[in-house]
Amino acid sequence: NAGVTQTPKFRVLKTGQSMTLLCAQDMNHEYMYWYRQDPGMGLRLIHYSVGEGTTAKGEVPDGYNVSRLKKQNFLLGLESAAPSQTSVYFCASSYAHLRINQPQHFGDGTRLSIL
Amino acid sequence: GQNIDQPTEMTATEGAIVQINCTYQTSGFNGLFWYQQHAGEAPTFLSYNVLDGLEEKGRFSSFLSRSKGYSYLLLKELQMKDSASYLCAVRDVTDSWGKLQFGAGTQVVVTP
């Protein structure tokens, strides 16, 4: 009964360090997403993927890269962390939008602080 | 582009009713979702509307008027556990794949 699993749950980085956030889903969903959530700003889409081997930019992609080598996994990378990237990061997955009443399912989030 | 507006915070007493409004502007509307998010947790799906009218699910109901760009989430018989942020999200298919645009969320505080 895992759903969407994110690792790690918490992380503190220094400016300039790099890291990768991992997301795995076991629902055979086609679409996967990375969001960031900041106070007063709601969820903002960073990157998304509509299938294995494909990725695309969302609303706030700068400073992030992604990869989807396997259908069940979606990785978010920060090459050189900046304090502005301090946020809570959520991964989500869903069936393709043609199944229009299917919602996105979210992981528990990764709380990332950049010092 | 899209613009989604919902109130920042609402307070109500246990057992009461609260209505959370959401207005939106979008060029390729294809459905509106409501999510509940408790502090420090993931958003969880509550309801979906794509046609005009009311959808009822137990104590929660959601209404949509596409011509007015308006939706509301109605929470009845409020319980303390309903204290959470409620997110309105609109699906836009202008770019064919149907991304969601989220509002900033409405924090509902339920008092005894």
Coordinates of N, CA and C in Angstrom, one line a residue:
Chain A
N1 N 0.8 -1.2 0.0 CA 0.0 0.0 0.0 C 0.9 1.3 0.0
A2 N 2.0 1.3 -0.8 CA 3.0 2.3 -0.6 C 2.5 3.6 -1.3
G3 N 2.0 3.5 -2.6 CA 1.6 4.7 -3.3 C 2.8 5.5 -3.9
V4 N 3.0 6.7 -3.4 CA 4.2 7.5 -3.8 C 5.1 7.7 -2.7
T5 N 6.4 7.3 -2.8 CA 7.4 7.3 -1.8 C 8.5 8.3 -2.2
Q6 N 8.8 9.2 -1.3 CA 9.9 10.1 -1.5 C 11.0 9.9 -0.5
T7 N 12.2 10.0 -1.0 CA 13.4 10.0 -0.1 C 14.4 11.1 -0.5
P8 N 15.1 11.7 0.4 CA 14.9 11.6 1.9 C 13.7 12.5 2.3
K9 N 13.3 12.4 3.6 CA 12.2 13.2 4.1 C 12.7 14.6 4.6
F10 N 13.9 14.7 5.0 CA 14.5 15.9 5.4 C 16.0 16.0 4.9
R11 N 16.4 17.2 4.7 CA 17.8 17.3 4.3 C 18.3 18.8 4.5
V12 N 19.5 19.0 5.0 CA 20.1 20.3 5.1 C 21.3 20.3 4.2
L13 N 21.4 21.3 3.4 CA 22.6 21.4 2.5 C 23.2 22.8 2.7
K14 N 24.5 22.8 2.2 CA 25.2 24.1 2.2 C 25.1 24.6 0.8
T15 N 25.1 26.0 0.6 CA 25.1 26.6 -0.7 C 26.1 26.0 -1.6
G16 N 25.8 25.6 -2.8 CA 26.7 25.1 -3.8 C 26.8 23.5 -3.8
Q17 N 26.2 22.9 -2.8 CA 26.2 21.4 -2.8 C 25.2 20.9 -3.7
S18 N 25.3 19.7 -4.1 CA 24.3 19.0 -5.0 C 23.7 17.9 -4.3
M19 N 22.5 17.5 -4.8 CA 21.8 16.4 -4.2 C 20.7 15.9 -5.2
T20 N 20.2 14.7 -5.0 CA 19.1 14.2 -5.8 C 18.0 13.7 -4.9
L21 N 16.8 14.1 -5.2 CA 15.6 13.7 -4.5 C 15.0 12.5 -5.3
L22 N 14.6 11.5 -4.6 CA 14.1 10.3 -5.2 C 12.6 10.2 -5.0
C23 N 11.9 9.8 -6.1 CA 10.5 9.5 -6.0 C 10.1 8.2 -6.7
A24 N 9.4 7.4 -6.0 CA 9.0 6.1 -6.6 C 7.5 5.9 -6.4
Q25 N 6.8 5.4 -7.5 CA 5.3 5.1 -7.4 C 5.1 3.7 -7.8
D26 N 4.1 3.0 -7.2 CA 3.8 1.6 -7.5 C 2.4 1.5 -8.0
M27 N 1.8 2.5 -8.6 CA 0.5 2.5 -9.1 C 0.4 2.4 -10.7
N28 N 1.6 2.2 -11.3 CA 1.7 2.1 -12.8 C 1.2 3.4 -13.5
H29 N 1.4 4.5 -12.8 CA 1.0 5.8 -13.4 C 1.9 6.2 -14.5
E30 N 1.3 6.8 -15.6 CA 2.1 7.3 -16.7 C 2.8 8.6 -16.4
Y31 N 2.1 9.5 -15.7 CA 2.6 10.8 -15.5 C 3.2 11.0 -14.1
M32 N 4.3 11.7 -14.0 CA 4.9 12.0 -12.7 C 5.3 13.5 -12.7
Y33 N 5.3 14.1 -11.5 CA 5.5 15.5 -11.3 C 6.4 15.8 -10.1
W34 N 7.1 16.9 -10.2 CA 7.8 17.5 -9.0 C 7.3 18.9 -8.8
Y35 N 6.8 19.2 -7.6 CA 6.4 20.5 -7.2 C 7.2 21.0 -6.0
R36 N 7.2 22.3 -5.8 CA 7.7 22.9 -4.6 C 6.6 23.7 -4.0
Q37 N 6.6 23.7 -2.6 CA 5.5 24.4 -1.9 C 6.2 25.4 -0.9
D38 N 5.9 26.7 -1.1 CA 6.4 27.7 -0.3 C 5.2 28.5 0.4
P39 N 5.4 29.0 1.6 CA 4.3 29.7 2.3 C 3.7 30.8 1.4
G40 N 2.3 30.7 1.3 CA 1.6 31.7 0.6 C 1.6 31.6 -0.9
M41 N 2.3 30.6 -1.4 CA 2.4 30.5 -2.9 C 1.8 29.3 -3.5
G42 N 1.3 28.4 -2.7 CA 0.7 27.2 -3.3 C 1.8 26.2 -3.9
L43 N 1.3 25.2 -4.5 CA 2.2 24.2 -5.2 C 2.6 24.8 -6.6
R44 N 3.8 24.8 -6.9 CA 4.3 25.2 -8.2 C 5.1 24.1 -8.9
L45 N 4.7 23.9 -10.1 CA 5.3 22.8 -10.9 C 6.7 23.1 -11.3
I46 N 7.6 22.2 -11.0 CA 9.0 22.3 -11.4 C 9.3 21.7 -12.7
H47 N 9.1 20.4 -12.8 CA 9.3 19.6 -14.0 C 8.2 18.5 -13.9
Y48 N 7.9 17.9 -15.1 CA 7.0 16.8 -15.2 C 7.4 15.8 -16.2
S49 N 6.8 14.6 -16.2 CA 7.1 13.6 -17.2 C 5.8 12.9 -17.6
V50 N 5.6 12.7 -18.9 CA 4.4 12.0 -19.3 C 4.7 10.6 -19.7
G51 N 5.9 10.1 -19.5 CA 6.3 8.7 -19.8 C 7.8 8.5 -19.6
E52 N 8.1 7.2 -19.5 CA 9.5 6.8 -19.4 C 10.4 7.4 -20.5
G53 N 11.5 8.0 -20.0 CA 12.4 8.6 -21.0 C 12.0 10.0 -21.4
T54 N 10.9 10.6 -21.0 CA 10.5 11.9 -21.4 C 10.4 12.8 -20.2
T55 N 10.8 14.1 -20.3 CA 10.6 15.1 -19.2 C 10.4 16.4 -19.9
A56 N 9.8 17.3 -19.1 CA 9.5 18.6 -19.6 C 9.5 19.7 -18.5
K57 N 9.7 20.9 -18.8 CA 9.8 22.0 -17.8 C 8.4 22.4 -17.4
G58 N 8.3 22.7 -16.1 CA 7.0 23.3 -15.6 C 7.2 24.8 -15.4
E59 N 6.6 25.3 -14.4 CA 6.5 26.7 -14.1 C 7.8 27.3 -13.6
V60 N 8.5 26.6 -12.8 CA 9.7 27.1 -12.1 C 10.9 26.1 -12.3
P61 N 11.4 25.8 -13.5 CA 12.4 24.8 -13.7 C 13.9 25.2 -13.4
D62 N 14.1 26.5 -13.3 CA 15.5 26.9 -13.2 C 16.2 26.4 -12.0
G63 N 17.4 25.8 -12.2 CA 18.2 25.3 -11.1 C 18.0 23.9 -10.7
Y64 N 17.1 23.2 -11.5 CA 16.7 21.8 -11.3 C 16.8 21.0 -12.6
N65 N 17.2 19.7 -12.4 CA 17.1 18.8 -13.5 C 16.4 17.5 -13.1
V66 N 15.9 16.8 -14.0 CA 15.1 15.6 -13.7 C 15.5 14.5 -14.7
S67 N 15.2 13.3 -14.2 CA 15.3 12.1 -15.1 C 14.3 11.1 -14.8
R68 N 13.8 10.4 -15.8 CA 12.8 9.3 -15.6 C 13.3 8.1 -16.5
L69 N 14.2 7.4 -16.0 CA 14.8 6.2 -16.7 C 13.8 5.0 -16.6
K70 N 13.1 4.9 -15.5 CA 12.1 3.8 -15.4 C 10.7 4.4 -15.1
K71 N 9.7 3.8 -15.5 CA 8.3 4.3 -15.4 C 8.0 4.6 -13.9
Q72 N 8.5 3.9 -13.0 CA 8.1 4.0 -11.6 C 8.9 5.1 -10.9
N73 N 10.0 5.6 -11.4 CA 10.9 6.5 -10.7 C 11.0 7.8 -11.4
F74 N 11.1 8.9 -10.6 CA 11.3 10.2 -11.1 C 12.3 10.9 -10.2
L75 N 13.4 11.3 -10.7 CA 14.5 11.9 -9.9 C 14.5 13.4 -10.1
L76 N 14.7 14.2 -9.0 CA 14.9 15.6 -9.1 C 16.3 16.0 -8.6
G77 N 17.1 16.6 -9.4 CA 18.4 17.0 -9.0 C 18.6 18.5 -8.8
L78 N 19.4 18.8 -7.8 CA 19.9 20.2 -7.6 C 21.4 20.2 -7.8
E79 N 21.9 20.8 -8.9 CA 23.3 20.7 -9.2 C 24.2 21.6 -8.3
S80 N 23.7 22.8 -8.0 CA 24.4 23.7 -7.1 C 23.3 24.5 -6.3
A81 N 23.1 23.9 -5.1 CA 22.0 24.4 -4.3 C 22.1 25.9 -3.9
A82 N 21.0 26.6 -3.9 CA 21.0 28.0 -3.5 C 19.9 28.2 -2.4
P83 N 20.1 29.2 -1.5 CA 19.1 29.4 -0.4 C 17.7 29.6 -0.9
S84 N 17.5 30.1 -2.1 CA 16.2 30.3 -2.7 C 15.5 28.9 -3.0
Q85 N 16.2 27.9 -2.9 CA 15.7 26.5 -3.2 C 15.2 25.9 -1.9
T86 N 15.4 26.6 -0.8 CA 14.8 26.1 0.5 C 13.3 26.0 0.4
S87 N 12.7 24.8 0.5 CA 11.3 24.6 0.3 C 10.9 23.2 0.7
V88 N 9.6 22.9 0.6 CA 9.1 21.6 0.7 C 8.8 21.1 -0.7
Y89 N 9.4 19.9 -1.1 CA 9.3 19.4 -2.4 C 8.3 18.2 -2.4
F90 N 7.4 18.2 -3.3 CA 6.4 17.1 -3.4 C 6.5 16.5 -4.7
C91 N 6.5 15.1 -4.7 CA 6.4 14.4 -5.9 C 4.9 13.9 -6.0
A92 N 4.4 13.8 -7.3 CA 3.1 13.3 -7.5 C 3.0 12.4 -8.7
S93 N 2.0 11.6 -8.8 CA 1.9 10.8 -10.0 C 0.4 10.7 -10.3
S94 N 0.1 10.4 -11.6 CA -1.3 10.2 -12.0 C -1.4 9.4 -13.3
Y95 N -2.6 8.9 -13.6 CA -2.8 8.3 -14.9 C -2.7 9.4 -15.9
A96 N -2.6 9.1 -17.2 CA -2.7 10.1 -18.3 C -3.9 10.9 -18.2
H97 N -3.9 12.1 -18.7 CA -5.0 13.0 -18.4 C -6.3 12.6 -19.2
L98 N -6.2 11.7 -20.1 CA -7.4 11.2 -20.8 C -8.3 10.6 -19.9
R99 N -7.8 10.0 -18.8 CA -8.7 9.5 -17.7 C -9.0 10.7 -16.8
I100 N -9.9 11.6 -17.3 CA -9.9 12.9 -16.8 C -10.3 13.1 -15.3
N101 N -11.0 12.1 -14.8 CA -11.4 12.2 -13.4 C -10.4 11.6 -12.4
Q102 N -9.2 11.3 -12.9 CA -8.2 10.7 -12.0 C -7.3 11.8 -11.4
P103 N -7.2 11.8 -10.1 CA -6.4 12.8 -9.4 C -4.9 12.5 -9.4
Q104 N -4.2 13.5 -9.1 CA -2.8 13.3 -8.8 C -2.6 12.8 -7.3
H105 N -1.7 11.8 -7.1 CA -1.4 11.3 -5.8 C 0.0 11.8 -5.4
F106 N 0.0 12.3 -4.2 CA 1.2 12.9 -3.7 C 2.0 12.1 -2.7
G107 N 3.3 12.2 -2.7 CA 4.2 11.7 -1.7 C 4.2 12.6 -0.4
D108 N 4.8 12.2 0.6 CA 4.8 12.9 1.9 C 5.7 14.1 1.9
G109 N 6.5 14.3 0.9 CA 7.3 15.5 0.8 C 8.7 15.4 1.3
T110 N 9.6 16.2 0.8 CA 11.0 16.3 1.3 C 11.2 17.8 1.7
R111 N 11.6 17.9 3.0 CA 11.8 19.3 3.5 C 13.3 19.6 3.4
L112 N 13.6 20.5 2.5 CA 15.0 20.8 2.2 C 15.4 22.3 2.6
S113 N 16.5 22.4 3.4 CA 17.0 23.7 3.8 C 18.4 23.9 3.2
I114 N 18.6 25.0 2.6 CA 19.9 25.4 2.0 C 20.4 26.5 2.9
L115 N 21.6 26.3 3.5 CA 22.2 27.3 4.3 C 23.2 28.1 3.6
Chain B
G1 N -2.8 32.2 -19.7 CA -2.4 31.9 -18.3 C -3.6 31.7 -17.4
Q2 N -3.3 31.4 -16.2 CA -4.4 31.1 -15.2 C -4.2 31.9 -14.0
N3 N -5.3 32.2 -13.3 CA -5.3 32.9 -12.0 C -6.3 32.2 -11.2
I4 N -5.9 31.7 -10.0 CA -6.8 31.0 -9.1 C -6.8 31.7 -7.7
D5 N -8.0 32.1 -7.3 CA -8.1 32.9 -6.0 C -8.9 32.1 -5.0
Q6 N -8.5 32.1 -3.8 CA -9.2 31.5 -2.7 C -8.8 32.3 -1.5
P7 N -9.7 32.3 -0.5 CA -9.4 33.1 0.7 C -8.2 32.4 1.5
T8 N -7.5 33.2 2.2 CA -6.3 32.8 2.9 C -6.7 31.9 4.1
E9 N -7.6 32.4 4.9 CA -8.0 31.7 6.1 C -9.4 31.8 6.5
M10 N -10.0 30.8 7.1 CA -11.4 30.8 7.5 C -11.4 30.1 8.9
T11 N -12.3 30.6 9.8 CA -12.4 30.0 11.1 C -13.9 29.7 11.3
A12 N -14.2 28.5 11.9 CA -15.5 28.1 12.2 C -15.5 27.2 13.4
T13 N -16.7 27.1 14.0 CA -16.7 26.2 15.2 C -17.1 24.8 14.9
E14 N -16.8 23.9 15.7 CA -17.1 22.5 15.6 C -18.6 22.3 15.4
G15 N -19.0 21.5 14.4 CA -20.4 21.2 14.2 C -21.0 22.2 13.2
A16 N -20.3 23.3 12.8 CA -20.9 24.3 11.9 C -20.6 23.9 10.5
I17 N -20.9 24.8 9.5 CA -20.7 24.6 8.1 C -19.7 25.7 7.6
V18 N -18.8 25.4 6.7 CA -18.0 26.4 6.2 C -17.9 26.2 4.6
Q19 N -18.0 27.3 3.9 CA -17.9 27.3 2.5 C -16.6 28.0 2.0
I20 N -15.8 27.3 1.2 CA -14.6 27.8 0.7 C -14.7 28.1 -0.8
N21 N -14.6 29.3 -1.1 CA -14.8 29.7 -2.5 C -13.5 29.7 -3.3
C22 N -13.6 29.4 -4.6 CA -12.5 29.4 -5.5 C -12.9 30.0 -6.8
T23 N -12.2 31.0 -7.3 CA -12.5 31.6 -8.6 C -11.3 31.4 -9.5
Y24 N -11.5 31.2 -10.8 CA -10.4 30.9 -11.6 C -10.6 31.5 -13.0
Q25 N -9.5 31.7 -13.7 CA -9.5 32.1 -15.1 C -8.6 31.2 -15.8
T26 N -9.0 30.5 -16.9 CA -8.2 29.6 -17.6 C -8.7 29.5 -19.1
S27 N -7.8 29.3 -20.0 CA -8.2 29.2 -21.4 C -8.6 27.8 -21.8
G28 N -8.2 26.8 -21.1 CA -8.5 25.4 -21.5 C -9.0 24.6 -20.4
F29 N -10.0 25.0 -19.7 CA -10.6 24.3 -18.5 C -11.0 22.9 -18.8
N30 N -10.5 22.0 -18.0 CA -10.9 20.6 -18.1 C -11.0 19.9 -16.8
G31 N -11.5 20.6 -15.8 CA -11.8 20.0 -14.5 C -11.2 20.8 -13.4
L32 N -11.9 20.7 -12.2 CA -11.4 21.3 -11.0 C -11.3 20.3 -9.9
F33 N -10.2 20.3 -9.1 CA -10.0 19.4 -8.0 C -9.9 20.2 -6.7
W34 N -10.4 19.5 -5.7 CA -10.1 20.0 -4.3 C -9.3 19.0 -3.6
Y35 N -8.3 19.5 -2.9 CA -7.4 18.7 -2.1 C -7.4 19.2 -0.6
Q36 N -7.2 18.3 0.3 CA -7.0 18.6 1.7 C -5.5 18.4 2.1
Q37 N -5.0 19.3 2.9 CA -3.6 19.1 3.3 C -3.4 19.5 4.8
H38 N -3.2 18.5 5.6 CA -2.9 18.8 7.0 C -1.5 19.2 7.1
A39 N -1.2 20.0 8.1 CA 0.2 20.6 8.3 C 1.2 19.5 8.3
G40 N 2.2 19.7 7.5 CA 3.3 18.8 7.5 C 3.1 17.5 6.7
E41 N 1.9 17.4 6.0 CA 1.6 16.2 5.3 C 1.4 16.5 3.8
A42 N 1.1 15.4 3.1 CA 0.9 15.5 1.7 C -0.6 15.9 1.4
P43 N -0.8 16.6 0.3 CA -2.2 16.9 -0.1 C -2.9 15.6 -0.5
T44 N -4.2 15.5 -0.1 CA -5.0 14.3 -0.4 C -6.2 14.7 -1.2
F45 N -6.6 13.9 -2.1 CA -7.7 14.2 -3.0 C -9.0 14.2 -2.3
L46 N -9.9 15.2 -2.5 CA -11.2 15.3 -1.9 C -12.3 15.1 -3.0
S47 N -12.2 15.9 -4.1 CA -13.3 15.9 -5.0 C -12.9 16.4 -6.4
Y48 N -13.7 16.1 -7.4 CA -13.5 16.5 -8.7 C -14.8 17.0 -9.4
N49 N -14.7 18.1 -10.1 CA -15.9 18.6 -10.9 C -15.4 19.0 -12.3
V50 N -16.2 18.5 -13.3 CA -15.9 18.9 -14.6 C -17.1 19.5 -15.3
L51 N -18.3 19.1 -14.8 CA -19.6 19.6 -15.3 C -20.2 20.5 -14.2
D52 N -21.1 21.4 -14.6 CA -21.7 22.3 -13.7 C -22.6 21.5 -12.7
G53 N -22.6 22.0 -11.5 CA -23.5 21.4 -10.5 C -22.7 21.0 -9.2
L54 N -23.5 20.2 -8.4 CA -23.0 19.8 -7.1 C -22.6 18.4 -7.0
E55 N -21.4 18.1 -6.5 CA -21.0 16.7 -6.2 C -20.9 16.5 -4.7
E56 N -21.6 15.5 -4.2 CA -21.6 15.3 -2.7 C -20.9 14.0 -2.3
K57 N -20.1 14.2 -1.3 CA -19.4 13.0 -0.8 C -19.4 13.1 0.7
G58 N -20.4 12.5 1.3 CA -20.5 12.5 2.8 C -20.7 13.9 3.3
R59 N -19.8 14.3 4.2 CA -19.9 15.7 4.8 C -19.3 16.8 3.9
F60 N -18.7 16.4 2.8 CA -18.1 17.3 1.9 C -18.8 17.4 0.6
S61 N -19.0 18.6 0.0 CA -19.7 18.8 -1.3 C -18.9 19.8 -2.0
S62 N -18.9 19.7 -3.4 CA -18.2 20.6 -4.2 C -19.1 21.0 -5.3
F63 N -19.1 22.3 -5.6 CA -19.9 22.9 -6.7 C -19.1 23.6 -7.7
L64 N -19.6 23.5 -9.0 CA -18.9 24.2 -10.1 C -19.8 24.9 -11.0
S65 N -19.4 26.2 -11.3 CA -20.1 26.9 -12.4 C -19.0 27.3 -13.4
R66 N -19.0 26.7 -14.6 CA -18.0 27.0 -15.5 C -18.2 28.3 -16.2
S67 N -19.4 28.8 -16.4 CA -19.6 30.1 -17.0 C -19.1 31.2 -16.1
K68 N -19.2 31.0 -14.8 CA -18.7 32.0 -13.8 C -17.3 31.8 -13.4
G69 N -16.6 30.7 -13.8 CA -15.3 30.4 -13.3 C -15.2 30.4 -11.8
Y70 N -16.2 29.6 -11.2 CA -16.4 29.6 -9.8 C -16.6 28.2 -9.3
S71 N -16.0 27.9 -8.1 CA -16.3 26.7 -7.4 C -16.3 26.9 -5.9
Y72 N -17.0 26.1 -5.2 CA -16.9 26.1 -3.8 C -16.8 24.7 -3.2
L73 N -16.2 24.6 -2.1 CA -16.1 23.4 -1.3 C -16.9 23.6 0.0
L74 N -17.9 22.8 0.3 CA -18.7 22.9 1.5 C -18.4 21.8 2.5
L75 N -18.0 22.2 3.7 CA -17.7 21.3 4.7 C -18.8 21.4 5.8
K76 N -19.5 20.3 6.0 CA -20.6 20.3 6.9 C -20.3 19.5 8.2
E77 N -21.0 19.8 9.3 CA -20.8 19.1 10.6 C -19.3 19.1 10.9
L78 N -18.7 20.3 10.9 CA -17.2 20.4 11.1 C -16.7 19.6 12.3
Q79 N -15.6 18.9 12.1 CA -14.9 18.3 13.2 C -13.5 18.9 13.4
M80 N -12.9 18.7 14.5 CA -11.6 19.2 14.8 C -10.6 18.7 13.8
K81 N -10.8 17.5 13.3 CA -9.8 16.9 12.4 C -9.9 17.6 11.0
D82 N -10.9 18.4 10.8 CA -11.1 19.1 9.5 C -10.2 20.4 9.4
S83 N -9.5 20.7 10.5 CA -8.6 21.8 10.5 C -7.4 21.5 9.6
A84 N -7.3 22.2 8.5 CA -6.3 21.8 7.5 C -6.3 23.0 6.4
S85 N -5.4 22.9 5.5 CA -5.5 23.7 4.3 C -6.2 23.0 3.2
Y86 N -7.0 23.8 2.5 CA -7.8 23.2 1.3 C -7.4 23.9 0.1
L87 N -6.9 23.1 -0.9 CA -6.3 23.6 -2.1 C -7.3 23.4 -3.3
C88 N -7.5 24.4 -4.0 CA -8.3 24.4 -5.3 C -7.3 24.3 -6.4
A89 N -7.5 23.4 -7.4 CA -6.6 23.2 -8.5 C -7.4 23.0 -9.8
V90 N -7.0 23.7 -10.8 CA -7.7 23.7 -12.1 C -6.8 23.0 -13.1
R91 N -7.4 22.1 -13.9 CA -6.7 21.4 -15.0 C -6.9 22.2 -16.3
D92 N -5.8 22.4 -16.9 CA -5.8 23.2 -18.2 C -5.2 22.3 -19.3
V93 N -5.9 22.1 -20.4 CA -5.4 21.3 -21.4 C -5.0 22.1 -22.6
T94 N -4.7 23.3 -22.4 CA -4.2 24.2 -23.5 C -3.0 23.6 -24.2
D95 N -2.1 23.0 -23.4 CA -0.9 22.4 -23.9 C -1.0 20.9 -24.1
S96 N -2.2 20.4 -24.1 CA -2.6 19.0 -24.5 C -2.3 18.0 -23.4
W97 N -1.5 18.2 -22.4 CA -1.3 17.1 -21.5 C -2.0 17.3 -20.2
G98 N -2.6 18.5 -19.9 CA -3.5 18.7 -18.8 C -2.8 18.9 -17.4
K99 N -2.0 19.9 -17.3 CA -1.3 20.2 -16.0 C -2.3 20.8 -15.1
L100 N -2.0 20.7 -13.8 CA -2.8 21.4 -12.8 C -2.2 22.7 -12.3
Q101 N -3.0 23.7 -12.1 CA -2.6 24.9 -11.5 C -3.3 25.0 -10.2
F102 N -2.5 25.2 -9.1 CA -3.0 25.2 -7.7 C -3.2 26.7 -7.2
G103 N -4.3 26.9 -6.5 CA -4.4 28.1 -5.7 C -3.5 28.0 -4.5
A104 N -3.4 29.1 -3.7 CA -2.4 29.1 -2.6 C -3.0 28.4 -1.4
G105 N -4.2 28.0 -1.4 CA -4.8 27.3 -0.3 C -5.5 28.1 0.7
T106 N -6.6 27.5 1.3 CA -7.3 28.2 2.4 C -7.1 27.4 3.7
Q107 N -6.6 28.1 4.7 CA -6.4 27.5 6.0 C -7.7 27.5 6.8
V108 N -8.3 26.4 7.1 CA -9.5 26.3 7.9 C -9.1 26.0 9.3
V109 N -9.6 26.8 10.2 CA -9.3 26.5 11.6 C -10.7 26.2 12.3
V110 N -10.8 25.1 12.9 CA -12.0 24.6 13.6 C -11.8 24.8 15.1
T111 N -12.7 25.6 15.7 CA -12.5 25.8 17.2 C -13.6 25.1 17.9
P112 N -13.3 24.7 19.2 CA -14.3 23.9 20.0 C -15.5 24.7 20.3

